[in-house]
Tab-separated table of C-alpha atoms in Angstrom:
chain	number	residue	atom	x	y	z
J	190	UNK	CA	-111.371	-4.308	-7.194
J	191	UNK	CA	-107.895	-4.863	-5.855
J	192	UNK	CA	-106.832	-8.244	-7.239
J	193	UNK	CA	-104.229	-7.182	-9.784
J	194	UNK	CA	-105.472	-3.972	-11.360
J	195	UNK	CA	-107.767	-1.293	-9.961
J	196	UNK	CA	-110.872	-0.084	-11.750
J	197	UNK	CA	-110.364	3.358	-10.234
J	198	UNK	CA	-106.990	3.588	-11.956
J	199	UNK	CA	-108.447	2.613	-15.333
J	200	UNK	CA	-111.221	5.185	-14.926
J	201	UNK	CA	-108.870	7.992	-13.857
J	202	UNK	CA	-106.492	7.394	-16.741
J	203	UNK	CA	-109.356	7.096	-19.223
J	204	UNK	CA	-110.834	10.390	-18.020
J	205	UNK	CA	-107.400	12.069	-18.089
J	206	UNK	CA	-107.214	11.175	-21.776
J	207	UNK	CA	-110.771	12.504	-22.344
J	208	UNK	CA	-111.974	9.105	-23.522
J	209	UNK	CA	-115.458	7.746	-22.969
J	210	UNK	CA	-115.946	4.150	-21.893
J	211	UNK	CA	-117.163	3.389	-25.409
J	212	UNK	CA	-114.079	4.947	-27.011
J	213	UNK	CA	-111.722	2.962	-24.779
J	214	UNK	CA	-113.766	-0.178	-25.439
J	215	UNK	CA	-113.452	0.353	-29.196
J	216	UNK	CA	-109.663	0.718	-28.892
J	217	UNK	CA	-109.536	-2.573	-26.947
J	218	UNK	CA	-112.099	-4.438	-29.098
J	219	UNK	CA	-114.368	-5.063	-26.095
J	220	UNK	CA	-117.832	-3.813	-25.164
J	221	UNK	CA	-118.473	-0.578	-23.290
J	222	UNK	CA	-120.221	-2.715	-20.691
J	223	UNK	CA	-116.960	-4.614	-20.071
J	224	UNK	CA	-115.072	-1.362	-19.424
J	225	UNK	CA	-117.876	-0.218	-17.103
J	226	UNK	CA	-117.611	-3.450	-15.116
J	227	UNK	CA	-113.845	-3.044	-14.752
J	228	UNK	CA	-114.177	0.527	-13.517
J	229	UNK	CA	-116.925	-0.243	-11.008
J	230	UNK	CA	-115.216	-3.323	-9.594
J	231	UNK	CA	-117.845	-5.745	-10.885
J	232	UNK	CA	-115.308	-7.581	-13.013
J	233	UNK	CA	-111.646	-7.847	-13.890
J	234	UNK	CA	-110.061	-7.570	-17.315
J	235	UNK	CA	-108.540	-10.802	-18.541
J	236	UNK	CA	-104.811	-10.954	-17.860
J	237	UNK	CA	-104.203	-10.932	-21.629
J	238	UNK	CA	-105.857	-7.476	-21.756
J	239	UNK	CA	-103.387	-5.765	-19.425
J	240	UNK	CA	-100.832	-4.890	-22.084
J	241	UNK	CA	-103.446	-3.483	-24.542
J	242	UNK	CA	-105.084	-1.493	-21.696
J	243	UNK	CA	-101.730	-0.048	-20.617
J	244	UNK	CA	-100.874	0.837	-24.229
J	245	UNK	CA	-104.248	2.516	-24.800
J	246	UNK	CA	-103.869	4.540	-21.579
J	247	UNK	CA	-100.184	5.304	-22.324
J	248	UNK	CA	-98.703	3.880	-19.124
J	249	UNK	CA	-96.613	0.827	-18.296
J	250	UNK	CA	-98.128	-2.491	-17.227
J	251	UNK	CA	-96.241	-2.148	-13.938
J	252	UNK	CA	-97.952	1.198	-13.278
J	253	UNK	CA	-101.293	-0.417	-14.063
J	254	UNK	CA	-100.486	-3.195	-11.564
J	255	UNK	CA	-99.320	-0.751	-8.898
J	256	UNK	CA	-102.453	1.360	-9.104
J	257	UNK	CA	-100.580	4.621	-9.524
J	258	UNK	CA	-99.565	6.695	-12.480
J	259	UNK	CA	-96.011	7.790	-11.740
J	260	UNK	CA	-94.853	10.997	-13.386
J	261	UNK	CA	-91.213	11.915	-12.949
J	262	UNK	CA	-91.329	15.635	-12.230
J	263	UNK	CA	-87.540	15.777	-11.841
J	264	UNK	CA	-87.073	16.994	-15.409
J	265	UNK	CA	-83.685	18.521	-14.677
J	266	UNK	CA	-82.297	15.052	-13.836
J	267	UNK	CA	-80.639	16.261	-10.647
J	268	UNK	CA	-78.836	13.237	-9.210
J	269	UNK	CA	-78.890	14.833	-5.781
J	270	UNK	CA	-82.661	14.254	-5.793
J	271	UNK	CA	-82.377	10.669	-7.006
J	272	UNK	CA	-84.320	7.782	-5.495
J	273	UNK	CA	-82.897	4.340	-4.728
J	274	UNK	CA	-84.754	1.017	-4.910
J	275	UNK	CA	-83.341	-2.279	-3.584
J	276	UNK	CA	-84.791	-5.751	-4.155
J	277	UNK	CA	-85.019	-7.751	-0.896
J	278	UNK	CA	-84.876	-11.032	-2.848
J	279	UNK	CA	-81.780	-10.665	-5.025
J	280	UNK	CA	-80.198	-7.455	-3.686
J	281	UNK	CA	-80.413	-5.703	-7.043
J	282	UNK	CA	-80.077	-1.922	-6.658
J	283	UNK	CA	-81.706	0.621	-8.956
J	284	UNK	CA	-80.992	4.351	-8.886
J	285	UNK	CA	-83.709	6.487	-10.509
J	286	UNK	CA	-83.637	10.217	-11.245
J	287	UNK	CA	-87.075	10.600	-9.670
J	288	UNK	CA	-89.924	8.501	-8.323
J	289	UNK	CA	-90.715	5.511	-10.511
J	290	UNK	CA	-92.541	2.207	-10.435
J	291	UNK	CA	-89.746	-0.337	-10.169
J	292	UNK	CA	-90.252	-4.082	-10.120
J	293	UNK	CA	-87.727	-6.869	-9.487
J	294	UNK	CA	-88.218	-10.587	-8.798
J	295	UNK	CA	-91.969	-10.083	-9.162
J	296	UNK	CA	-92.117	-7.421	-6.418
J	297	UNK	CA	-92.983	-3.752	-6.837
J	298	UNK	CA	-90.250	-2.028	-4.846
J	299	UNK	CA	-90.788	0.920	-2.512
J	300	UNK	CA	-88.206	3.713	-2.541
J	301	UNK	CA	-85.498	3.257	0.094
J	302	UNK	CA	-85.683	5.789	2.916
J	303	UNK	CA	-82.662	7.028	4.821
J	304	UNK	CA	-81.996	5.597	8.274
J	305	UNK	CA	-80.319	7.248	11.253
J	306	UNK	CA	-76.659	6.417	11.702
J	307	UNK	CA	-75.475	4.136	14.501
J	308	UNK	CA	-72.086	2.663	15.421
J	309	UNK	CA	-72.085	0.047	12.628
J	310	UNK	CA	-73.574	2.386	10.056
J	311	UNK	CA	-71.493	5.561	10.314
J	312	UNK	CA	-69.689	6.362	7.087
J	313	UNK	CA	-66.261	7.904	7.547
J	314	UNK	CA	-64.875	9.757	4.550
J	315	UNK	CA	-61.335	11.022	4.035
J	316	UNK	CA	-58.997	11.953	1.197
J	317	UNK	CA	-56.267	9.440	0.422
J	318	UNK	CA	-53.881	9.728	-2.546
J	319	UNK	CA	-56.245	12.075	-4.363
J	320	UNK	CA	-59.263	9.802	-3.917
J	321	UNK	CA	-62.207	9.801	-1.548
J	322	UNK	CA	-61.979	6.852	0.820
J	323	UNK	CA	-65.320	5.836	2.341
J	324	UNK	CA	-65.405	3.195	5.084
J	325	UNK	CA	-67.699	1.765	7.744
J	326	UNK	CA	-66.941	-0.241	10.873
J	327	UNK	CA	-69.304	-3.067	9.946
J	328	UNK	CA	-69.127	-6.819	10.711
J	329	UNK	CA	-69.698	-7.737	7.016
J	330	UNK	CA	-71.082	-11.185	7.891
J	331	UNK	CA	-72.695	-13.529	5.356
J	332	UNK	CA	-76.217	-12.580	6.381
J	333	UNK	CA	-75.520	-8.966	7.462
J	334	UNK	CA	-73.332	-6.777	5.296
J	335	UNK	CA	-73.016	-3.542	3.340
J	336	UNK	CA	-74.053	-4.457	-0.198
J	337	UNK	CA	-72.761	-1.320	-1.914
J	338	UNK	CA	-71.282	2.154	-1.538
J	339	UNK	CA	-72.240	5.006	-3.861
J	340	UNK	CA	-70.717	8.411	-4.477
J	341	UNK	CA	-73.315	10.813	-5.889
J	342	UNK	CA	-72.476	14.091	-7.580
J	343	UNK	CA	-74.525	16.558	-9.583
J	344	UNK	CA	-73.391	14.930	-12.827
J	345	UNK	CA	-73.126	11.222	-12.115
J	346	UNK	CA	-72.935	8.327	-9.708
J	347	UNK	CA	-70.092	5.949	-8.849
J	348	UNK	CA	-71.242	2.525	-7.643
J	349	UNK	CA	-69.069	-0.030	-5.840
J	350	UNK	CA	-70.526	-3.473	-5.085
J	351	UNK	CA	-69.387	-5.039	-1.790
J	352	UNK	CA	-69.530	-8.642	-0.618
J	353	UNK	CA	-69.859	-10.498	2.718
J	354	UNK	CA	-66.617	-11.085	4.615
J	355	UNK	CA	-64.905	-8.325	2.637
J	356	UNK	CA	-64.059	-4.815	3.785
J	357	UNK	CA	-66.767	-2.181	4.062
J	358	UNK	CA	-64.812	0.425	2.132
J	359	UNK	CA	-64.439	1.892	-1.339
J	360	UNK	CA	-62.457	4.533	-3.191
J	361	UNK	CA	-64.046	7.138	-5.442
J	362	UNK	CA	-62.941	9.882	-7.794
J	363	UNK	CA	-63.645	13.028	-5.742
J	364	UNK	CA	-64.704	15.443	-8.509
J	365	UNK	CA	-68.033	17.089	-7.616
J	366	UNK	CA	-69.068	14.324	-5.174
J	367	UNK	CA	-71.663	15.643	-2.706
J	368	UNK	CA	-72.926	12.533	-0.897
J	369	UNK	CA	-71.692	9.041	-0.056
J	370	UNK	CA	-74.388	6.381	0.413
J	371	UNK	CA	-74.120	2.921	1.984
J	372	UNK	CA	-76.784	0.213	1.848
J	373	UNK	CA	-77.001	-2.453	4.558
J	374	UNK	CA	-79.003	-5.545	3.612
J	375	UNK	CA	-80.638	-5.580	7.077
J	376	UNK	CA	-80.899	-1.945	8.114
J	377	UNK	CA	-81.313	0.074	4.930
J	378	UNK	CA	-79.685	3.157	3.445
J	379	UNK	CA	-77.329	5.603	5.165
J	380	UNK	CA	-75.525	8.645	3.796
J	381	UNK	CA	-73.002	11.306	4.673
J	382	UNK	CA	-72.420	14.746	3.148
J	383	UNK	CA	-68.900	15.085	1.759
J	384	UNK	CA	-68.934	18.891	1.950
J	385	UNK	CA	-66.390	20.233	4.423
J	386	UNK	CA	-64.072	17.194	4.365
J	387	UNK	CA	-60.506	18.435	4.103
J	388	UNK	CA	-58.306	17.351	1.235
């Protein structure tokens, strides 16, 4: 049962809430047999049932679609452990404080993993007039460019959007910044540790 929602997910979440099939069925105004069919892969819930199922199981519809119950265990909200998601369709960037189910343009997005630096994707960082200056030697062409630069500290994030045919550089307030990230629309995410850079 892998069309748009998995029966195994419904069963796991139902059992986690200590509900019987009959109890869940009563909450959804369906028969216990219908719930059994969903869980065993012999049938699919109607699309109109997805929101009531998600509500009854206390998860989001996106989590139900993705087949995984995401729990953010990063309760301390440490930005240094944040996760970035980027939509390949529109370029939208989302920074989360822990793993999440993120959807954009109808696509469930995977977390962005860090790539190894190369000549076009090495971030140089220096201090200039009391600010952190981050720059890359990148062609910044219409179909290949750095979409954004981010400065991440333990208490916030500074985000600068970049555009094709512009410069691959940005200035940031330096207070407590630990990492500078750059996202290339073709090659992914790169970062550099700011620690040790002389003022």
